[in-house]
Amino acid sequence: MNKTNNNIRLLITMILAGLLFPIFIFIVLCVMKLQVFALYYAMMYFAFSTWSLVSFFYYRNVRQEEFQNLLQSTFEADKPIIPMLTNYLIDRPKGYLREFIIVCFLSFMNPAYYLIYYRYWR
């Protein structure tokens, strides 16, 4: 029960941080009389957010298809499922380069995303 409440609290924090950070930057740029840069920032943030959401949902769909094909080939080959799943999980990318790419990707969206999601939620 406590873990569920903690996850919900972190999700709400992520959503608020994702909404409030670009609004704060937009307001700061407008106050500094840089409306052109504020508009450019808002357009780029919206475009990048849309692109990242579309690519995330496409990635999840491809992962589900990949897992379905793994299970289907396991049953067709009449092999045990445990070694196939173990090898599938071992084959997933790991390492510092992957972590660096994720930090760069999430920090572009919002600097708090990496701290909130990757450090505390996982």
PDB file of C-alpha atoms in Angstrom:
ATOM      1  CA  MET A   1       0.000   0.000   0.000  1.00  0.00           C
ATOM      2  CA  ASN A   2       2.777   2.440   0.900  1.00  0.00           C
ATOM      3  CA  LYS A   3       4.698   1.576  -2.296  1.00  0.00           C
ATOM      4  CA  THR A   4       1.603   2.329  -4.397  1.00  0.00           C
ATOM      5  CA  ASN A   5       1.077   5.704  -2.732  1.00  0.00           C
ATOM      6  CA  ASN A   6       4.752   6.514  -3.232  1.00  0.00           C
ATOM      7  CA  ASN A   7       4.539   5.628  -6.945  1.00  0.00           C
ATOM      8  CA  ILE A   8       1.424   7.754  -7.396  1.00  0.00           C
ATOM      9  CA  ARG A   9       3.095  10.661  -5.612  1.00  0.00           C
ATOM     10  CA  LEU A  10       6.162  10.375  -7.867  1.00  0.00           C
ATOM     11  CA  LEU A  11       3.982  10.203 -10.982  1.00  0.00           C
ATOM     12  CA  ILE A  12       2.129  13.367  -9.973  1.00  0.00           C
ATOM     13  CA  THR A  13       5.463  15.065  -9.244  1.00  0.00           C
ATOM     14  CA  MET A  14       6.755  14.088 -12.692  1.00  0.00           C
ATOM     15  CA  ILE A  15       3.649  15.430 -14.405  1.00  0.00           C
ATOM     16  CA  LEU A  16       3.785  18.704 -12.479  1.00  0.00           C
ATOM     17  CA  ALA A  17       7.513  19.096 -13.126  1.00  0.00           C
ATOM     18  CA  GLY A  18       6.938  18.400 -16.808  1.00  0.00           C
ATOM     19  CA  LEU A  19       4.243  21.053 -17.016  1.00  0.00           C
ATOM     20  CA  LEU A  20       5.645  23.720 -14.720  1.00  0.00           C
ATOM     21  CA  PHE A  21       9.250  23.774 -15.952  1.00  0.00           C
ATOM     22  CA  PRO A  22       8.500  24.839 -19.564  1.00  0.00           C
ATOM     23  CA  ILE A  23       5.890  27.339 -18.358  1.00  0.00           C
ATOM     24  CA  PHE A  24       8.457  28.844 -15.974  1.00  0.00           C
ATOM     25  CA  ILE A  25      11.072  29.136 -18.749  1.00  0.00           C
ATOM     26  CA  PHE A  26       8.485  30.672 -21.094  1.00  0.00           C
ATOM     27  CA  ILE A  27       7.486  33.281 -18.488  1.00  0.00           C
ATOM     28  CA  VAL A  28      11.114  34.121 -17.678  1.00  0.00           C
ATOM     29  CA  LEU A  29      11.886  34.655 -21.362  1.00  0.00           C
ATOM     30  CA  CYS A  30       8.798  36.847 -21.780  1.00  0.00           C
ATOM     31  CA  VAL A  31       9.713  38.962 -18.737  1.00  0.00           C
ATOM     32  CA  MET A  32      13.204  39.451 -20.164  1.00  0.00           C
ATOM     33  CA  LYS A  33      11.568  40.864 -23.348  1.00  0.00           C
ATOM     34  CA  LEU A  34      12.641  37.844 -25.392  1.00  0.00           C
ATOM     35  CA  GLN A  35       9.232  36.882 -26.755  1.00  0.00           C
ATOM     36  CA  VAL A  36      10.703  35.509 -29.987  1.00  0.00           C
ATOM     37  CA  PHE A  37      12.934  33.109 -28.058  1.00  0.00           C
ATOM     38  CA  ALA A  38      10.036  32.233 -25.755  1.00  0.00           C
ATOM     39  CA  LEU A  39       7.855  31.344 -28.726  1.00  0.00           C
ATOM     40  CA  TYR A  40      10.692  29.377 -30.313  1.00  0.00           C
ATOM     41  CA  TYR A  41      11.298  27.533 -27.026  1.00  0.00           C
ATOM     42  CA  ALA A  42       7.598  26.704 -26.681  1.00  0.00           C
ATOM     43  CA  MET A  43       7.415  25.380 -30.253  1.00  0.00           C
ATOM     44  CA  MET A  44      10.569  23.295 -29.882  1.00  0.00           C
ATOM     45  CA  TYR A  45       9.449  21.916 -26.523  1.00  0.00           C
ATOM     46  CA  PHE A  46       6.048  20.976 -27.924  1.00  0.00           C
ATOM     47  CA  ALA A  47       7.622  19.367 -31.014  1.00  0.00           C
ATOM     48  CA  PHE A  48      10.150  17.405 -28.974  1.00  0.00           C
ATOM     49  CA  SER A  49       7.514  16.315 -26.452  1.00  0.00           C
ATOM     50  CA  THR A  50       5.230  15.099 -29.229  1.00  0.00           C
ATOM     51  CA  TRP A  51       8.082  13.280 -30.957  1.00  0.00           C
ATOM     52  CA  SER A  52       9.188  11.613 -27.732  1.00  0.00           C
ATOM     53  CA  LEU A  53       5.653  10.438 -26.896  1.00  0.00           C
ATOM     54  CA  VAL A  54       5.111   9.002 -30.377  1.00  0.00           C
ATOM     55  CA  SER A  55       8.483   7.263 -30.359  1.00  0.00           C
ATOM     56  CA  PHE A  56       7.864   5.902 -26.837  1.00  0.00           C
ATOM     57  CA  PHE A  57       4.515   4.351 -27.769  1.00  0.00           C
ATOM     58  CA  TYR A  58       5.996   2.944 -30.982  1.00  0.00           C
ATOM     59  CA  TYR A  59       8.887   1.476 -28.962  1.00  0.00           C
ATOM     60  CA  ARG A  60       6.468  -0.158 -26.508  1.00  0.00           C
ATOM     61  CA  ASN A  61       4.506  -1.649 -29.400  1.00  0.00           C
ATOM     62  CA  VAL A  62       7.673  -3.050 -30.987  1.00  0.00           C
ATOM     63  CA  ARG A  63       8.792  -4.511 -27.636  1.00  0.00           C
ATOM     64  CA  GLN A  64       5.437  -6.261 -27.250  1.00  0.00           C
ATOM     65  CA  GLU A  65       5.686  -7.698 -30.770  1.00  0.00           C
ATOM     66  CA  GLU A  66       9.250  -8.819 -30.063  1.00  0.00           C
ATOM     67  CA  PHE A  67       8.173 -10.583 -26.878  1.00  0.00           C
ATOM     68  CA  GLN A  68       5.222 -12.183 -28.641  1.00  0.00           C
ATOM     69  CA  ASN A  69       7.540 -13.490 -31.373  1.00  0.00           C
ATOM     70  CA  LEU A  70       9.898 -14.834 -28.704  1.00  0.00           C
ATOM     71  CA  LEU A  71       7.099 -16.739 -26.990  1.00  0.00           C
ATOM     72  CA  GLN A  72       5.725 -17.990 -30.288  1.00  0.00           C
ATOM     73  CA  SER A  73       9.105 -19.269 -31.471  1.00  0.00           C
ATOM     74  CA  THR A  74       9.681 -20.903 -28.069  1.00  0.00           C
ATOM     75  CA  PHE A  75       6.430 -22.834 -28.274  1.00  0.00           C
ATOM     76  CA  GLU A  76       6.952 -23.738 -31.939  1.00  0.00           C
ATOM     77  CA  ALA A  77      10.437 -25.093 -31.192  1.00  0.00           C
ATOM     78  CA  ASP A  78       9.034 -27.015 -28.212  1.00  0.00           C
ATOM     79  CA  LYS A  79      11.845 -25.757 -25.965  1.00  0.00           C
ATOM     80  CA  PRO A  80      11.683 -24.789 -22.285  1.00  0.00           C
ATOM     81  CA  ILE A  81      10.667 -21.198 -21.730  1.00  0.00           C
ATOM     82  CA  ILE A  82      12.957 -20.348 -18.784  1.00  0.00           C
ATOM     83  CA  PRO A  83      16.286 -20.445 -20.707  1.00  0.00           C
ATOM     84  CA  MET A  84      14.740 -18.467 -23.583  1.00  0.00           C
ATOM     85  CA  LEU A  85      13.481 -15.750 -21.234  1.00  0.00           C
ATOM     86  CA  THR A  86      16.806 -15.652 -19.397  1.00  0.00           C
ATOM     87  CA  ASN A  87      18.711 -15.131 -22.641  1.00  0.00           C
ATOM     88  CA  TYR A  88      16.186 -12.522 -23.760  1.00  0.00           C
ATOM     89  CA  LEU A  89      16.719 -10.524 -20.567  1.00  0.00           C
ATOM     90  CA  ILE A  90      20.509 -10.874 -20.737  1.00  0.00           C
ATOM     91  CA  ASP A  91      20.439  -9.553 -24.307  1.00  0.00           C
ATOM     92  CA  ARG A  92      18.770  -6.265 -23.285  1.00  0.00           C
ATOM     93  CA  PRO A  93      21.106  -3.253 -23.526  1.00  0.00           C
ATOM     94  CA  LYS A  94      22.935  -2.220 -20.364  1.00  0.00           C
ATOM     95  CA  GLY A  95      25.897  -0.057 -19.478  1.00  0.00           C
ATOM     96  CA  TYR A  96      27.125   3.468 -18.984  1.00  0.00           C
ATOM     97  CA  LEU A  97      26.565   4.584 -22.597  1.00  0.00           C
ATOM     98  CA  ARG A  98      22.887   3.654 -22.360  1.00  0.00           C
ATOM     99  CA  GLU A  99      22.586   5.498 -19.042  1.00  0.00           C
ATOM    100  CA  PHE A 100      24.280   8.575 -20.538  1.00  0.00           C
ATOM    101  CA  ILE A 101      21.904   8.616 -23.510  1.00  0.00           C
ATOM    102  CA  ILE A 102      18.898   8.322 -21.204  1.00  0.00           C
ATOM    103  CA  VAL A 103      20.196  11.141 -18.979  1.00  0.00           C
ATOM    104  CA  CYS A 104      20.682  13.408 -22.008  1.00  0.00           C
ATOM    105  CA  PHE A 105      17.267  12.538 -23.424  1.00  0.00           C
ATOM    106  CA  LEU A 106      15.370  13.029 -20.176  1.00  0.00           C
ATOM    107  CA  SER A 107      17.307  16.147 -19.170  1.00  0.00           C
ATOM    108  CA  PHE A 108      16.440  17.873 -22.431  1.00  0.00           C
ATOM    109  CA  MET A 109      12.772  17.468 -21.595  1.00  0.00           C
ATOM    110  CA  ASN A 110      13.166  18.576 -18.013  1.00  0.00           C
ATOM    111  CA  PRO A 111      16.170  18.418 -15.677  1.00  0.00           C
ATOM    112  CA  ALA A 112      13.996  16.941 -12.922  1.00  0.00           C
ATOM    113  CA  TYR A 113      12.883  13.949 -15.025  1.00  0.00           C
ATOM    114  CA  TYR A 114      16.088  12.016 -14.572  1.00  0.00           C
ATOM    115  CA  LEU A 115      16.180  12.582 -10.818  1.00  0.00           C
ATOM    116  CA  ILE A 116      12.524  11.804 -10.285  1.00  0.00           C
ATOM    117  CA  TYR A 117      12.003   8.895 -12.637  1.00  0.00           C
ATOM    118  CA  TYR A 118      15.312   7.185 -13.028  1.00  0.00           C
ATOM    119  CA  ARG A 119      16.774   7.594  -9.567  1.00  0.00           C
ATOM    120  CA  TYR A 120      13.762   7.315  -7.272  1.00  0.00           C
ATOM    121  CA  TRP A 121      11.057   5.467  -9.163  1.00  0.00           C
ATOM    122  CA  ARG A 122      13.012   2.526 -10.555  1.00  0.00           C
TER     123      ARG A 122
END
